[in-house]
Tab-separated table of C-alpha atoms and ligand atoms in Angstrom:
chain	number	residue	atom	x	y	z
U	1	MET	CA	21.475	25.623	31.605
U	2	SER	CA	25.135	26.544	31.920
U	3	ALA	CA	27.746	24.715	29.862
U	4	LEU	CA	29.107	23.321	33.134
U	5	ASP	CA	25.702	21.905	34.106
U	6	ALA	CA	25.118	20.458	30.634
U	7	VAL	CA	28.490	18.710	30.685
U	8	LEU	CA	28.031	17.380	34.223
U	9	ARG	CA	24.533	16.114	33.384
U	10	ARG	CA	25.519	14.373	30.137
U	11	GLN	CA	25.493	10.624	30.144
U	12	SER	CA	25.521	7.985	27.447
U	13	HIS	CA	22.330	6.010	26.844
U	14	SER	CA	22.828	2.520	25.473
U	15	LYS	CA	19.071	1.885	25.177
U	16	VAL	CA	16.996	4.384	23.237
U	17	THR	CA	13.522	4.449	21.700
U	18	ALA	CA	12.830	4.524	17.944
U	19	ASP	CA	12.199	8.263	18.041
U	20	ALA	CA	14.975	10.322	16.429
U	21	PRO	CA	15.739	13.913	15.490
U	22	ASN	CA	15.034	14.788	11.868
U	23	ARG	CA	17.515	16.495	9.584
U	24	LEU	CA	16.113	19.959	10.303
U	25	GLN	CA	16.546	19.395	14.032
U	26	LEU	CA	20.092	18.158	13.502
U	27	LEU	CA	21.367	20.977	11.335
U	28	PRO	CA	21.580	23.731	14.012
U	29	LEU	CA	23.305	21.295	16.374
U	30	VAL	CA	25.854	20.355	13.712
U	31	GLU	CA	26.397	24.045	12.991
U	32	ALA	CA	27.082	24.665	16.692
U	33	ALA	CA	29.341	21.610	16.985
U	34	ALA	CA	31.404	22.943	14.077
U	35	SER	CA	32.603	25.758	16.333
U	36	VAL	CA	35.251	23.560	18.002
U	37	ALA	CA	38.861	24.730	17.837
U	38	ASP	CA	40.156	23.875	14.377
U	39	HIS	CA	43.752	24.716	13.412
U	40	SER	CA	43.655	26.619	10.089
U	41	GLY	CA	39.895	25.992	9.915
U	42	LEU	CA	40.388	22.926	7.712
U	43	LYS	CA	37.068	21.361	8.766
U	44	PRO	CA	38.613	17.874	8.497
U	45	TRP	CA	35.414	16.003	9.191
U	46	ARG	CA	31.970	15.204	7.959
U	47	LEU	CA	28.977	13.356	9.331
U	48	ILE	CA	26.716	10.833	7.621
U	49	GLU	CA	23.157	10.135	8.748
U	50	LEU	CA	22.334	6.439	8.574
U	51	ARG	CA	18.621	5.766	8.706
U	52	GLY	CA	16.341	2.952	7.514
U	53	ASP	CA	17.983	0.374	5.262
U	54	ALA	CA	21.390	2.037	5.489
U	55	ARG	CA	21.588	0.438	8.946
U	56	LEU	CA	20.927	-2.990	7.403
U	57	ARG	CA	23.726	-2.383	4.911
U	58	LEU	CA	26.030	-1.456	7.784
U	59	GLY	CA	25.091	-4.717	9.531
U	60	SER	CA	25.935	-6.646	6.342
U	61	ALA	CA	29.266	-4.814	6.106
U	62	PHE	CA	30.054	-5.829	9.710
U	63	VAL	CA	29.302	-9.456	8.833
U	64	GLU	CA	31.411	-9.334	5.665
U	65	ALA	CA	34.318	-7.732	7.555
U	66	SER	CA	34.170	-10.225	10.424
U	67	GLY	CA	33.713	-13.375	8.340
U	68	THR	CA	31.225	-14.692	10.910
U	69	VAL	CA	28.353	-16.966	9.914
U	70	GLY	CA	25.142	-18.329	11.415
U	71	ARG	CA	23.795	-16.981	14.687
U	72	ASP	CA	26.888	-14.836	15.332
U	73	ALA	CA	26.443	-13.183	11.950
U	74	GLU	CA	22.762	-12.508	12.676
U	75	LYS	CA	23.639	-10.887	15.982
U	76	LEU	CA	26.319	-8.741	14.376
U	77	ALA	CA	24.007	-7.730	11.530
U	78	ALA	CA	21.423	-6.500	14.047
U	79	LYS	CA	23.835	-4.252	15.958
U	80	PRO	CA	23.144	-1.084	13.921
U	81	LEU	CA	19.407	-1.523	14.548
U	82	ARG	CA	19.771	-0.467	18.183
U	83	ALA	CA	18.768	3.075	17.192
U	84	SER	CA	16.815	4.440	14.252
U	85	LEU	CA	19.444	7.108	13.621
U	86	LEU	CA	23.187	6.532	13.535
U	87	ILE	CA	25.525	9.366	12.708
U	88	ALA	CA	28.806	8.156	11.280
U	89	VAL	CA	31.681	10.395	12.352
U	90	VAL	CA	34.185	10.760	9.528
U	91	PHE	CA	37.704	12.095	9.885
U	92	ALA	CA	38.442	13.642	6.476
U	93	HIS	CA	42.167	14.361	6.335
U	94	GLN	CA	42.979	17.593	4.485
U	95	PRO	CA	46.322	18.297	2.819
U	96	SER	CA	48.262	20.742	5.000
U	97	PHE	CA	51.960	21.431	5.680
U	98	LYS	CA	51.057	23.095	8.950
U	99	VAL	CA	48.452	20.804	10.500
U	100	PRO	CA	49.431	17.147	10.967
U	101	ALA	CA	46.892	14.334	10.775
U	102	TRP	CA	46.704	13.894	14.551
U	103	GLU	CA	45.595	17.487	15.018
U	104	GLN	CA	42.953	17.095	12.357
U	105	GLU	CA	41.659	13.873	13.909
U	106	ALA	CA	41.400	15.703	17.233
U	107	VAL	CA	39.102	18.223	15.536
U	108	ALA	CA	36.816	15.499	14.156
U	109	SER	CA	36.698	13.885	17.583
U	110	GLY	CA	35.907	17.245	19.187
U	111	VAL	CA	32.988	17.771	16.825
U	112	ALA	CA	31.537	14.384	17.748
U	113	HIS	CA	31.902	15.071	21.476
U	114	MET	CA	30.309	18.477	21.079
U	115	LEU	CA	27.434	17.079	19.012
U	116	SER	CA	26.850	14.333	21.609
U	117	LEU	CA	26.629	16.954	24.310
U	118	LEU	CA	24.246	19.146	22.306
U	119	LEU	CA	21.993	16.182	21.509
U	120	ASP	CA	22.002	15.147	25.161
U	121	GLU	CA	21.139	18.668	26.224
U	122	ALA	CA	18.292	18.707	23.673
U	123	GLY	CA	16.838	15.623	25.379
U	124	TRP	CA	18.001	12.851	23.024
U	125	GLY	CA	19.718	9.659	24.087
U	126	VAL	CA	23.168	9.219	22.549
U	127	PHE	CA	25.762	6.445	22.623
U	128	TRP	CA	29.068	6.650	20.732
U	129	ARG	CA	30.038	3.193	19.472
U	130	SER	CA	32.949	1.856	17.464
U	131	GLY	CA	34.650	-1.555	17.538
U	132	HIS	CA	37.419	-3.410	15.731
U	133	LEU	CA	35.487	-3.492	12.423
U	134	THR	CA	35.105	0.291	12.276
U	135	ARG	CA	37.990	0.854	9.866
U	136	SER	CA	37.572	-2.357	7.877
U	137	GLU	CA	37.335	-2.219	4.092
U	138	PRO	CA	33.670	-3.389	3.806
U	139	VAL	CA	32.569	-0.768	6.359
U	140	HIS	CA	34.625	1.933	4.614
U	141	ARG	CA	33.042	0.940	1.265
U	142	MET	CA	29.523	0.873	2.675
U	143	HIS	CA	29.901	4.523	3.766
U	144	GLU	CA	31.280	5.478	0.333
U	145	LEU	CA	34.302	7.053	2.011
U	146	ALA	CA	37.047	8.694	-0.018
U	147	PRO	CA	40.667	7.467	0.361
U	148	ASN	CA	41.469	10.385	2.735
U	149	GLU	CA	38.588	9.488	5.063
U	150	GLN	CA	38.357	7.226	8.112
U	151	LEU	CA	35.586	6.512	10.568
U	152	LEU	CA	35.646	7.427	14.248
U	153	GLY	CA	32.555	5.332	14.964
U	154	TRP	CA	28.864	6.133	15.154
U	155	LEU	CA	26.635	8.158	17.433
U	156	TYR	CA	23.575	5.998	18.070
U	157	ILE	CA	20.721	8.418	18.680
U	158	GLY	CA	17.164	7.957	19.873
U	159	GLY	CA	14.513	8.969	22.335
U	160	LEU	CA	14.945	8.473	26.060
U	161	PRO	CA	12.961	5.544	27.448
U	162	GLU	CA	10.370	6.635	30.021
U	163	ARG	CA	12.143	5.044	32.924
U	164	THR	CA	15.619	6.275	32.217
U	165	LYS	CA	17.957	5.898	35.134
U	166	SER	CA	19.920	9.010	35.628
U	167	GLU	CA	23.180	7.631	36.907
U	168	GLN	CA	25.009	9.561	39.548
U	169	ARG	CA	28.536	9.984	38.248
U	170	LYS	CA	31.300	8.878	40.563
U	171	ARG	CA	33.313	11.815	41.808
U	172	PHE	CA	36.206	12.358	39.469
U	173	ASP	CA	39.566	13.091	41.019
U	174	ALA	CA	40.394	16.092	38.838
U	175	ALA	CA	43.488	16.957	40.851
U	176	ARG	CA	45.163	13.711	39.711
U	177	HIS	CA	44.604	14.654	36.078
U	178	LEU	CA	45.657	18.264	36.328
U	179	THR	CA	49.326	18.723	37.082
U	180	THR	CA	51.360	21.903	37.047
U	181	LEU	CA	54.820	22.684	35.712
U	182	THR	CA	56.410	25.922	36.822
S	1	FMN	C1	35.432	6.951	19.983
S	1	FMN	C2	34.613	6.222	21.007
S	1	FMN	C3	34.160	4.947	20.737
S	1	FMN	C4	33.425	4.214	21.678
S	1	FMN	N1	33.004	2.949	21.382
S	1	FMN	C5	32.304	2.245	22.279
S	1	FMN	C6	31.823	0.943	21.977
S	1	FMN	O1	31.975	0.442	20.860
S	1	FMN	N2	31.173	0.265	22.945
S	1	FMN	C7	30.964	0.785	24.192
S	1	FMN	O2	30.389	0.105	25.043
S	1	FMN	N3	31.390	2.042	24.497
S	1	FMN	C8	32.023	2.784	23.575
S	1	FMN	N4	32.438	4.055	23.875
S	1	FMN	C9	32.152	4.612	25.216
S	1	FMN	C10	30.698	5.050	25.362
S	1	FMN	O3	30.316	5.874	24.279
S	1	FMN	C11	30.459	5.847	26.675
S	1	FMN	O4	31.228	7.023	26.679
S	1	FMN	C12	30.801	5.021	27.908
S	1	FMN	O5	29.904	3.937	27.987
S	1	FMN	C13	30.747	5.820	29.214
S	1	FMN	O6	29.491	6.403	29.413
S	1	FMN	P1	29.349	7.968	29.716
S	1	FMN	O7	29.600	8.664	28.392
S	1	FMN	O8	27.948	8.134	30.242
S	1	FMN	O9	30.389	8.323	30.734
S	1	FMN	C14	33.125	4.810	22.934
S	1	FMN	C15	33.534	6.134	23.183
S	1	FMN	C16	34.262	6.829	22.231
S	1	FMN	C17	34.702	8.240	22.524
C-alpha cells in the first residue's frame, strides 16, 4: 500500500475489541514512527504503555483531578477501560538554545500521528483521546512524569470489531488550505 493510500484509508475507531498488539509488535512501529522530522534530533518524546491495572489507576487519577463523586465518578473511572492498551504520548522537553518548546512539542505530536497511522495500517483500531484532565497533577503523577514532561493524550488501541463501518471521508477542500505567496 502506498503512503498516500494508507493515509487516505486511515480512520479513528472509537470502539475496539479487547485484542491488542503486544510489546514486540509495537517496537518496530515505534522505531518507524521515530523517523519524523526532529530538529537537532532531540527525541523530545516518549511513550508509555498502559495495560491492565494501570488503566484503573488512570481512571482513579481522572476522578481525583475532577473532584467528581458518585455515578459521575464511576463513569469517569471507567473511561480508560475502553481499550486494553492505551499508549500515553509524552512530550519530554529537552534543554536547547536552538529548538524552542513549540518545535519539540510538534515532534512529539508527529510521532503520535505517525504511530496512529502505522497501527491503522497494521489493522489495529486506534483513537487518540485527551480531555481537560490530561495535564492535571494527579494524572501527571500517575504516569510518573518528570517535571520537563507533559502529556499529549492517549492512543486507545484495540482490535477492529467484525462489523466495522468504513466511513467514506467527506471530500476535503485542499485548495482552501493551501495558499501561495509569490
Ligand atoms: C491531540 C488529540 C486529542 C484528541 N482528543 C480527543 C478526545 O478526547 N475525544 C474525541 O472525541 N476526539 C479526540 N480527538 C480526535 C479523534 O482522535 C479523531 O481524530 C476524530 O474523532 C476524527 O476522526 P478521524 O481521525 O477518523 O478523522 C483528538 C485528536 C488529537 C490529535
